[in-house]
């Protein structure tokens, strides 16, 4: 299994920029081109929410057009910036697993040696996240049925406070319910989120809990300052690869331009000094 996880694309309507100066649509189109051009091709691409910025049909029209160019299976979940109904209408043709009920979007992918469970943690009209009783019951049932098979949950909001003054107040408010499932099910060993626009990881029991950068704009981490800053640090995504006898290995993959790669040459790296 080899997955690319991207997050928080925040598409705008045609011709509109984010905060009037960030061309998210063009940047996201470039990200899709980069993923399509990867030398080692992932089995699928996962997007952990905030597909668009304002939940508008016109934004989803752009998102659907750009994401439609991706040449991999796509697993998508919504975030707080998404509108559940608009999201489902636009994204279900790209990700049929989403089903047809905008209030209960969740699905399992059993194609790999690791189970992948996708849930919707968004709460209409709110920035914070919330897991409904239906979602929690579905998750519990899936974990009961999954047995010992290593399992990862993908959701937009982190289920635990990460010490960020800006983001902790809008994390998943009842994330403790997910932590209780981590307590009960040892197979649940990863939770991959978006929302914080930054690579952050922590651990709760056997589960590594990770948030990832956005595809375009990022959020600085301050423990004490809750001001809603954003910035244009280089964008990145996470690649997840199952390695025999090791398990899941995840690494950061830059989405920003950079020089290289250069092929290592020992003669140049450590030349014998001339006298
Ligand atoms: Fe976001």
PDB file of C-alpha atoms and ligand atoms in Angstrom:
ATOM      1  CA  UNK A   1       0.000   0.000   0.000  1.00  0.00           C
ATOM      2  CA  UNK A   2       1.298   3.384  -0.986  1.00  0.00           C
ATOM      3  CA  UNK A   3      -0.884   6.463  -0.388  1.00  0.00           C
ATOM      4  CA  UNK A   4      -0.458  10.186  -0.904  1.00  0.00           C
ATOM      5  CA  UNK A   5      -2.377  12.263   1.652  1.00  0.00           C
ATOM      6  CA  UNK A   6      -3.038  15.895   0.803  1.00  0.00           C
ATOM      7  CA  UNK A   7      -5.277  18.272   2.724  1.00  0.00           C
ATOM      8  CA  UNK A   8      -7.016  21.618   3.027  1.00  0.00           C
ATOM      9  CA  UNK A   9      -7.055  22.736  -0.605  1.00  0.00           C
ATOM     10  CA  UNK A  10      -9.561  25.577   0.003  1.00  0.00           C
ATOM     11  CA  UNK A  11     -10.555  25.971  -3.662  1.00  0.00           C
ATOM     12  CA  UNK A  12     -12.247  29.266  -4.586  1.00  0.00           C
ATOM     13  CA  UNK A  13     -14.668  30.089  -7.380  1.00  0.00           C
ATOM     14  CA  UNK A  14     -13.293  30.591 -10.882  1.00  0.00           C
ATOM     15  CA  UNK A  15     -11.135  33.728 -10.966  1.00  0.00           C
ATOM     16  CA  UNK A  16     -11.263  34.277  -7.179  1.00  0.00           C
ATOM     17  CA  UNK A  17      -8.269  34.128  -4.868  1.00  0.00           C
ATOM     18  CA  UNK A  18      -8.054  33.134  -1.222  1.00  0.00           C
ATOM     19  CA  UNK A  19      -7.896  36.228   1.002  1.00  0.00           C
ATOM     20  CA  UNK A  20      -7.799  38.175  -2.288  1.00  0.00           C
ATOM     21  CA  UNK A  21      -4.158  37.345  -2.999  1.00  0.00           C
ATOM     22  CA  UNK A  22      -3.472  33.590  -2.806  1.00  0.00           C
ATOM     23  CA  UNK A  23      -4.194  31.828  -6.106  1.00  0.00           C
ATOM     24  CA  UNK A  24      -5.296  28.538  -4.537  1.00  0.00           C
ATOM     25  CA  UNK A  25      -6.907  27.261  -7.739  1.00  0.00           C
ATOM     26  CA  UNK A  26      -3.696  27.567  -9.768  1.00  0.00           C
ATOM     27  CA  UNK A  27      -1.553  26.214  -6.910  1.00  0.00           C
ATOM     28  CA  UNK A  28      -3.861  23.217  -6.441  1.00  0.00           C
ATOM     29  CA  UNK A  29      -3.832  22.492 -10.179  1.00  0.00           C
ATOM     30  CA  UNK A  30      -0.026  22.435  -9.951  1.00  0.00           C
ATOM     31  CA  UNK A  31      -0.223  20.014  -6.996  1.00  0.00           C
ATOM     32  CA  UNK A  32      -2.389  17.648  -9.049  1.00  0.00           C
ATOM     33  CA  UNK A  33       0.138  17.815 -11.919  1.00  0.00           C
ATOM     34  CA  UNK A  34       2.960  17.020  -9.493  1.00  0.00           C
ATOM     35  CA  UNK A  35       1.118  14.011  -8.089  1.00  0.00           C
ATOM     36  CA  UNK A  36       0.334  12.734 -11.587  1.00  0.00           C
ATOM     37  CA  UNK A  37       4.033  12.998 -12.462  1.00  0.00           C
ATOM     38  CA  UNK A  38       5.319  11.031  -9.457  1.00  0.00           C
ATOM     39  CA  UNK A  39       7.928   8.464 -10.485  1.00  0.00           C
ATOM     40  CA  UNK A  40       6.632   6.004  -7.883  1.00  0.00           C
ATOM     41  CA  UNK A  41       2.881   6.016  -8.284  1.00  0.00           C
ATOM     42  CA  UNK A  42       0.645   5.828  -5.215  1.00  0.00           C
ATOM     43  CA  UNK A  43      -2.250   3.361  -5.136  1.00  0.00           C
ATOM     44  CA  UNK A  44      -4.569   6.211  -4.171  1.00  0.00           C
ATOM     45  CA  UNK A  45      -4.702   9.839  -3.082  1.00  0.00           C
ATOM     46  CA  UNK A  46      -6.495  10.821   0.146  1.00  0.00           C
ATOM     47  CA  UNK A  47      -7.784  14.348   0.800  1.00  0.00           C
ATOM     48  CA  UNK A  48      -8.538  15.043   4.473  1.00  0.00           C
ATOM     49  CA  UNK A  49     -11.082  17.824   4.140  1.00  0.00           C
ATOM     50  CA  UNK A  50     -11.521  21.541   3.421  1.00  0.00           C
ATOM     51  CA  UNK A  51     -11.792  20.888  -0.286  1.00  0.00           C
ATOM     52  CA  UNK A  52     -13.201  24.394  -0.789  1.00  0.00           C
ATOM     53  CA  UNK A  53     -13.084  27.596   1.248  1.00  0.00           C
ATOM     54  CA  UNK A  54     -16.713  28.735   1.559  1.00  0.00           C
ATOM     55  CA  UNK A  55     -18.822  25.650   0.783  1.00  0.00           C
ATOM     56  CA  UNK A  56     -20.104  27.216  -2.451  1.00  0.00           C
ATOM     57  CA  UNK A  57     -21.320  25.279  -5.494  1.00  0.00           C
ATOM     58  CA  UNK A  58     -19.143  27.496  -7.718  1.00  0.00           C
ATOM     59  CA  UNK A  59     -16.072  26.502  -5.676  1.00  0.00           C
ATOM     60  CA  UNK A  60     -16.912  22.803  -5.926  1.00  0.00           C
ATOM     61  CA  UNK A  61     -17.247  23.221  -9.677  1.00  0.00           C
ATOM     62  CA  UNK A  62     -13.579  24.295  -9.826  1.00  0.00           C
ATOM     63  CA  UNK A  63     -12.538  21.596  -7.323  1.00  0.00           C
ATOM     64  CA  UNK A  64     -14.263  18.868  -9.306  1.00  0.00           C
ATOM     65  CA  UNK A  65     -12.687  20.001 -12.556  1.00  0.00           C
ATOM     66  CA  UNK A  66      -9.153  20.149 -11.112  1.00  0.00           C
ATOM     67  CA  UNK A  67      -9.440  16.958  -9.015  1.00  0.00           C
ATOM     68  CA  UNK A  68     -10.956  15.200 -12.026  1.00  0.00           C
ATOM     69  CA  UNK A  69      -7.506  15.400 -13.638  1.00  0.00           C
ATOM     70  CA  UNK A  70      -5.975  13.210 -10.931  1.00  0.00           C
ATOM     71  CA  UNK A  71      -4.949   9.820 -12.340  1.00  0.00           C
ATOM     72  CA  UNK A  72      -5.364   7.812  -9.127  1.00  0.00           C
ATOM     73  CA  UNK A  73      -8.316   6.544  -7.106  1.00  0.00           C
ATOM     74  CA  UNK A  74      -9.405   9.292  -4.739  1.00  0.00           C
ATOM     75  CA  UNK A  75     -10.619   8.969  -1.150  1.00  0.00           C
ATOM     76  CA  UNK A  76     -12.086  12.218   0.177  1.00  0.00           C
ATOM     77  CA  UNK A  77     -13.712  13.407   3.400  1.00  0.00           C
ATOM     78  CA  UNK A  78     -15.139  16.852   4.214  1.00  0.00           C
ATOM     79  CA  UNK A  79     -13.777  19.490   6.604  1.00  0.00           C
ATOM     80  CA  UNK A  80     -15.271  22.463   8.427  1.00  0.00           C
ATOM     81  CA  UNK A  81     -15.035  24.694   5.330  1.00  0.00           C
ATOM     82  CA  UNK A  82     -17.075  22.210   3.302  1.00  0.00           C
ATOM     83  CA  UNK A  83     -20.849  22.185   2.951  1.00  0.00           C
ATOM     84  CA  UNK A  84     -21.962  18.582   3.407  1.00  0.00           C
ATOM     85  CA  UNK A  85     -24.601  18.579   0.659  1.00  0.00           C
ATOM     86  CA  UNK A  86     -22.546  20.552  -1.861  1.00  0.00           C
ATOM     87  CA  UNK A  87     -19.489  18.443  -1.035  1.00  0.00           C
ATOM     88  CA  UNK A  88     -21.328  15.178  -1.616  1.00  0.00           C
ATOM     89  CA  UNK A  89     -22.952  16.342  -4.849  1.00  0.00           C
ATOM     90  CA  UNK A  90     -19.614  17.427  -6.328  1.00  0.00           C
ATOM     91  CA  UNK A  91     -17.268  14.809  -4.889  1.00  0.00           C
ATOM     92  CA  UNK A  92     -19.258  11.554  -5.056  1.00  0.00           C
ATOM     93  CA  UNK A  93     -18.570  11.125  -8.811  1.00  0.00           C
ATOM     94  CA  UNK A  94     -14.840  11.226  -7.932  1.00  0.00           C
ATOM     95  CA  UNK A  95     -15.258   9.095  -4.792  1.00  0.00           C
ATOM     96  CA  UNK A  96     -18.345   6.841  -5.074  1.00  0.00           C
ATOM     97  CA  UNK A  97     -17.599   5.337  -1.629  1.00  0.00           C
ATOM     98  CA  UNK A  98     -19.077   8.515  -0.097  1.00  0.00           C
ATOM     99  CA  UNK A  99     -22.557   7.091  -0.683  1.00  0.00           C
ATOM    100  CA  UNK A 100     -25.690   9.222  -0.942  1.00  0.00           C
ATOM    101  CA  UNK A 101     -26.431  10.474   2.595  1.00  0.00           C
ATOM    102  CA  UNK A 102     -24.748  13.847   3.213  1.00  0.00           C
ATOM    103  CA  UNK A 103     -25.403  13.560   6.953  1.00  0.00           C
ATOM    104  CA  UNK A 104     -23.652  10.187   7.233  1.00  0.00           C
ATOM    105  CA  UNK A 105     -20.545  10.115   5.093  1.00  0.00           C
ATOM    106  CA  UNK A 106     -18.190   7.305   6.082  1.00  0.00           C
ATOM    107  CA  UNK A 107     -16.610   4.351   4.316  1.00  0.00           C
ATOM    108  CA  UNK A 108     -14.043   1.625   4.703  1.00  0.00           C
ATOM    109  CA  UNK A 109     -11.372   0.637   2.176  1.00  0.00           C
ATOM    110  CA  UNK A 110     -10.274  -2.997   2.479  1.00  0.00           C
ATOM    111  CA  UNK A 111      -8.024  -3.245  -0.573  1.00  0.00           C
ATOM    112  CA  UNK A 112      -4.763  -3.257   1.387  1.00  0.00           C
ATOM    113  CA  UNK A 113      -2.994  -4.977   4.274  1.00  0.00           C
ATOM    114  CA  UNK A 114      -4.085  -1.996   6.374  1.00  0.00           C
ATOM    115  CA  UNK A 115      -7.752  -1.088   6.797  1.00  0.00           C
ATOM    116  CA  UNK A 116      -8.628   2.501   6.009  1.00  0.00           C
ATOM    117  CA  UNK A 117     -11.668   4.072   7.688  1.00  0.00           C
ATOM    118  CA  UNK A 118     -12.871   7.467   6.496  1.00  0.00           C
ATOM    119  CA  UNK A 119     -15.222   9.552   8.664  1.00  0.00           C
ATOM    120  CA  UNK A 120     -16.824  12.991   8.566  1.00  0.00           C
ATOM    121  CA  UNK A 121     -15.950  15.059  11.665  1.00  0.00           C
ATOM    122  CA  UNK A 122     -17.496  18.316  10.399  1.00  0.00           C
ATOM    123  CA  UNK A 123     -20.367  20.045  12.186  1.00  0.00           C
ATOM    124  CA  UNK A 124     -22.523  22.261   9.967  1.00  0.00           C
ATOM    125  CA  UNK A 125     -21.950  25.956  10.620  1.00  0.00           C
ATOM    126  CA  UNK A 126     -19.070  25.371  13.061  1.00  0.00           C
ATOM    127  CA  UNK A 127     -15.283  25.403  12.780  1.00  0.00           C
ATOM    128  CA  UNK A 128     -14.862  22.825  15.534  1.00  0.00           C
ATOM    129  CA  UNK A 129     -15.438  19.157  14.860  1.00  0.00           C
ATOM    130  CA  UNK A 130     -17.975  16.706  16.234  1.00  0.00           C
ATOM    131  CA  UNK A 131     -18.480  12.966  15.870  1.00  0.00           C
ATOM    132  CA  UNK A 132     -22.151  12.015  15.681  1.00  0.00           C
ATOM    133  CA  UNK A 133     -23.543   8.950  17.446  1.00  0.00           C
ATOM    134  CA  UNK A 134     -24.092   7.380  14.013  1.00  0.00           C
ATOM    135  CA  UNK A 135     -20.448   7.939  13.081  1.00  0.00           C
ATOM    136  CA  UNK A 136     -19.199   6.528  16.390  1.00  0.00           C
ATOM    137  CA  UNK A 137     -21.449   3.489  16.117  1.00  0.00           C
ATOM    138  CA  UNK A 138     -20.299   2.832  12.547  1.00  0.00           C
ATOM    139  CA  UNK A 139     -16.670   3.193  13.632  1.00  0.00           C
ATOM    140  CA  UNK A 140     -17.145   0.813  16.554  1.00  0.00           C
ATOM    141  CA  UNK A 141     -18.804  -1.761  14.295  1.00  0.00           C
ATOM    142  CA  UNK A 142     -16.007  -1.485  11.745  1.00  0.00           C
ATOM    143  CA  UNK A 143     -13.355  -1.916  14.416  1.00  0.00           C
ATOM    144  CA  UNK A 144     -15.160  -4.959  15.847  1.00  0.00           C
ATOM    145  CA  UNK A 145     -15.338  -6.528  12.379  1.00  0.00           C
ATOM    146  CA  UNK A 146     -11.743  -5.650  11.480  1.00  0.00           C
ATOM    147  CA  UNK A 147     -10.198  -7.871  14.131  1.00  0.00           C
ATOM    148  CA  UNK A 148      -6.409  -7.689  14.305  1.00  0.00           C
ATOM    149  CA  UNK A 149      -5.902  -6.024  10.929  1.00  0.00           C
ATOM    150  CA  UNK A 150      -3.966  -2.767  11.417  1.00  0.00           C
ATOM    151  CA  UNK A 151      -6.345   0.121  10.911  1.00  0.00           C
ATOM    152  CA  UNK A 152      -6.005   3.824  10.147  1.00  0.00           C
ATOM    153  CA  UNK A 153      -8.755   6.417  10.570  1.00  0.00           C
ATOM    154  CA  UNK A 154      -8.832   9.475   8.328  1.00  0.00           C
ATOM    155  CA  UNK A 155     -10.781  12.491   9.623  1.00  0.00           C
ATOM    156  CA  UNK A 156     -10.480  16.260   9.251  1.00  0.00           C
ATOM    157  CA  UNK A 157     -10.326  17.436  12.878  1.00  0.00           C
ATOM    158  CA  UNK A 158      -7.681  16.067  15.253  1.00  0.00           C
ATOM    159  CA  UNK A 159      -9.421  14.172  18.092  1.00  0.00           C
ATOM    160  CA  UNK A 160      -6.996  15.432  20.726  1.00  0.00           C
ATOM    161  CA  UNK A 161      -5.585  18.811  21.763  1.00  0.00           C
ATOM    162  CA  UNK A 162      -2.163  19.424  20.213  1.00  0.00           C
ATOM    163  CA  UNK A 163      -1.103  22.464  22.266  1.00  0.00           C
ATOM    164  CA  UNK A 164      -1.850  24.997  19.509  1.00  0.00           C
ATOM    165  CA  UNK A 165      -3.637  28.056  20.909  1.00  0.00           C
ATOM    166  CA  UNK A 166      -5.271  28.761  17.559  1.00  0.00           C
ATOM    167  CA  UNK A 167      -6.356  25.239  16.625  1.00  0.00           C
ATOM    168  CA  UNK A 168      -7.150  23.535  19.938  1.00  0.00           C
ATOM    169  CA  UNK A 169     -10.353  25.555  20.360  1.00  0.00           C
ATOM    170  CA  UNK A 170     -11.604  24.203  17.018  1.00  0.00           C
ATOM    171  CA  UNK A 171     -10.396  20.596  17.296  1.00  0.00           C
ATOM    172  CA  UNK A 172     -12.886  17.712  17.453  1.00  0.00           C
ATOM    173  CA  UNK A 173     -14.874  18.622  20.564  1.00  0.00           C
ATOM    174  CA  UNK A 174     -15.839  15.072  21.469  1.00  0.00           C
ATOM    175  CA  UNK A 175     -12.594  13.512  20.219  1.00  0.00           C
ATOM    176  CA  UNK A 176     -12.391  11.695  23.567  1.00  0.00           C
ATOM    177  CA  UNK A 177     -14.999   9.311  22.136  1.00  0.00           C
ATOM    178  CA  UNK A 178     -12.498   8.312  19.442  1.00  0.00           C
ATOM    179  CA  UNK A 179      -9.736   8.020  22.038  1.00  0.00           C
ATOM    180  CA  UNK A 180     -11.986   5.591  23.924  1.00  0.00           C
ATOM    181  CA  UNK A 181     -12.109   3.441  20.775  1.00  0.00           C
ATOM    182  CA  UNK A 182      -8.296   3.561  20.577  1.00  0.00           C
ATOM    183  CA  UNK A 183      -8.333   2.251  24.176  1.00  0.00           C
ATOM    184  CA  UNK A 184     -10.589  -0.631  23.210  1.00  0.00           C
ATOM    185  CA  UNK A 185      -9.169  -1.619  19.811  1.00  0.00           C
ATOM    186  CA  UNK A 186      -5.395  -2.239  19.660  1.00  0.00           C
ATOM    187  CA  UNK A 187      -5.581  -2.582  15.853  1.00  0.00           C
ATOM    188  CA  UNK A 188      -6.414   1.122  15.557  1.00  0.00           C
ATOM    189  CA  UNK A 189      -2.850   2.429  15.288  1.00  0.00           C
ATOM    190  CA  UNK A 190      -3.056   5.599  13.164  1.00  0.00           C
ATOM    191  CA  UNK A 191      -5.314   8.659  12.978  1.00  0.00           C
ATOM    192  CA  UNK A 192      -4.532  10.973  10.052  1.00  0.00           C
ATOM    193  CA  UNK A 193      -6.070  14.450  10.024  1.00  0.00           C
ATOM    194  CA  UNK A 194      -5.907  17.813   8.290  1.00  0.00           C
ATOM    195  CA  UNK A 195      -7.327  21.060   9.736  1.00  0.00           C
ATOM    196  CA  UNK A 196      -4.167  22.443  11.405  1.00  0.00           C
ATOM    197  CA  UNK A 197      -2.395  23.163   8.070  1.00  0.00           C
ATOM    198  CA  UNK A 198       0.820  21.890   9.632  1.00  0.00           C
ATOM    199  CA  UNK A 199       2.675  18.647  10.265  1.00  0.00           C
ATOM    200  CA  UNK A 200       2.044  17.815  13.926  1.00  0.00           C
ATOM    201  CA  UNK A 201       2.134  14.406  15.514  1.00  0.00           C
ATOM    202  CA  UNK A 202       1.516  12.946  18.914  1.00  0.00           C
ATOM    203  CA  UNK A 203       0.595   9.556  20.300  1.00  0.00           C
ATOM    204  CA  UNK A 204      -2.333   8.224  22.302  1.00  0.00           C
ATOM    205  CA  UNK A 205      -1.676   4.676  23.500  1.00  0.00           C
ATOM    206  CA  UNK A 206      -0.783   2.616  20.387  1.00  0.00           C
ATOM    207  CA  UNK A 207      -2.109   5.219  17.951  1.00  0.00           C
ATOM    208  CA  UNK A 208       0.037   7.858  16.281  1.00  0.00           C
ATOM    209  CA  UNK A 209      -2.165  10.892  15.636  1.00  0.00           C
ATOM    210  CA  UNK A 210      -0.985  13.198  12.852  1.00  0.00           C
ATOM    211  CA  UNK A 211      -2.142  16.392  11.165  1.00  0.00           C
ATOM    212  CA  UNK A 212      -0.624  17.388   7.838  1.00  0.00           C
ATOM    213  CA  UNK A 213       0.197  20.634   5.966  1.00  0.00           C
ATOM    214  CA  UNK A 214      -2.178  22.262   3.499  1.00  0.00           C
ATOM    215  CA  UNK A 215      -1.616  22.102  -0.254  1.00  0.00           C
ATOM    216  CA  UNK A 216      -1.231  25.901  -0.432  1.00  0.00           C
ATOM    217  CA  UNK A 217      -1.371  27.914   2.812  1.00  0.00           C
ATOM    218  CA  UNK A 218      -0.142  26.957   6.251  1.00  0.00           C
ATOM    219  CA  UNK A 219      -0.868  27.894   9.878  1.00  0.00           C
ATOM    220  CA  UNK A 220       1.989  28.774  12.252  1.00  0.00           C
ATOM    221  CA  UNK A 221       2.078  26.953  15.564  1.00  0.00           C
ATOM    222  CA  UNK A 222       1.884  29.096  18.681  1.00  0.00           C
ATOM    223  CA  UNK A 223       1.219  27.614  22.082  1.00  0.00           C
ATOM    224  CA  UNK A 224       0.103  30.901  23.633  1.00  0.00           C
ATOM    225  CA  UNK A 225      -0.996  33.259  20.866  1.00  0.00           C
ATOM    226  CA  UNK A 226      -4.494  32.376  19.587  1.00  0.00           C
ATOM    227  CA  UNK A 227      -4.507  34.961  16.749  1.00  0.00           C
ATOM    228  CA  UNK A 228      -5.710  33.398  13.455  1.00  0.00           C
ATOM    229  CA  UNK A 229      -2.452  33.649  11.544  1.00  0.00           C
ATOM    230  CA  UNK A 230      -1.741  31.922   8.262  1.00  0.00           C
ATOM    231  CA  UNK A 231       1.363  31.986   6.094  1.00  0.00           C
ATOM    232  CA  UNK A 232       2.886  30.707   2.871  1.00  0.00           C
ATOM    233  CA  UNK A 233       5.480  28.299   4.197  1.00  0.00           C
ATOM    234  CA  UNK A 234       6.367  25.674   1.579  1.00  0.00           C
ATOM    235  CA  UNK A 235       3.465  23.266   1.056  1.00  0.00           C
ATOM    236  CA  UNK A 236       3.841  19.532   1.555  1.00  0.00           C
ATOM    237  CA  UNK A 237       1.909  16.317   1.827  1.00  0.00           C
ATOM    238  CA  UNK A 238       2.425  12.972   3.542  1.00  0.00           C
ATOM    239  CA  UNK A 239       3.198   9.730   1.781  1.00  0.00           C
ATOM    240  CA  UNK A 240       2.213   6.525   3.584  1.00  0.00           C
ATOM    241  CA  UNK A 241       3.843   3.233   2.612  1.00  0.00           C
ATOM    242  CA  UNK A 242       3.363  -0.187   4.184  1.00  0.00           C
ATOM    243  CA  UNK A 243       6.761  -1.837   4.602  1.00  0.00           C
ATOM    244  CA  UNK A 244       7.114  -5.579   5.199  1.00  0.00           C
ATOM    245  CA  UNK A 245       8.082  -6.448   8.781  1.00  0.00           C
ATOM    246  CA  UNK A 246       7.945  -2.772   9.763  1.00  0.00           C
ATOM    247  CA  UNK A 247       4.398  -1.563   9.193  1.00  0.00           C
ATOM    248  CA  UNK A 248       3.280   1.855   8.045  1.00  0.00           C
ATOM    249  CA  UNK A 249       6.024   4.374   7.301  1.00  0.00           C
ATOM    250  CA  UNK A 250       4.954   7.977   6.653  1.00  0.00           C
ATOM    251  CA  UNK A 251       7.147  10.740   5.308  1.00  0.00           C
ATOM    252  CA  UNK A 252       6.849  14.346   4.259  1.00  0.00           C
ATOM    253  CA  UNK A 253       6.866  15.062   0.515  1.00  0.00           C
ATOM    254  CA  UNK A 254       7.440  18.659  -0.590  1.00  0.00           C
ATOM    255  CA  UNK A 255       4.886  20.271  -2.886  1.00  0.00           C
ATOM    256  CA  UNK A 256       6.985  23.448  -3.164  1.00  0.00           C
ATOM    257  CA  UNK A 257       9.603  24.011  -5.873  1.00  0.00           C
ATOM    258  CA  UNK A 258      13.152  23.029  -4.975  1.00  0.00           C
ATOM    259  CA  UNK A 259      16.450  22.263  -6.697  1.00  0.00           C
ATOM    260  CA  UNK A 260      17.555  18.684  -7.336  1.00  0.00           C
ATOM    261  CA  UNK A 261      17.635  15.786  -7.044  1.00  0.00           C
ATOM    262  CA  UNK A 262      21.375  15.505  -7.574  1.00  0.00           C
ATOM    263  CA  UNK A 263      23.016  12.124  -7.914  1.00  0.00           C
ATOM    264  CA  UNK A 264      25.560  11.571  -5.168  1.00  0.00           C
ATOM    265  CA  UNK A 265      29.130  11.473  -6.462  1.00  0.00           C
ATOM    266  CA  UNK A 266      31.820  10.485  -3.965  1.00  0.00           C
ATOM    267  CA  UNK A 267      34.526  12.133  -6.071  1.00  0.00           C
ATOM    268  CA  UNK A 268      32.831  15.488  -5.737  1.00  0.00           C
ATOM    269  CA  UNK A 269      31.554  14.985  -2.204  1.00  0.00           C
ATOM    270  CA  UNK A 270      34.958  14.255  -0.654  1.00  0.00           C
ATOM    271  CA  UNK A 271      37.698  15.314  -3.085  1.00  0.00           C
ATOM    272  CA  UNK A 272      41.291  14.750  -2.154  1.00  0.00           C
ATOM    273  CA  UNK A 273      42.721  18.157  -1.364  1.00  0.00           C
ATOM    274  CA  UNK A 274      45.309  19.269  -3.883  1.00  0.00           C
ATOM    275  CA  UNK A 275      48.667  20.318  -2.498  1.00  0.00           C
TER     276      UNK A 275
HETATM  277 FE1  LIG B   1      -8.365  24.191   6.311  1.00  0.00          FE
END
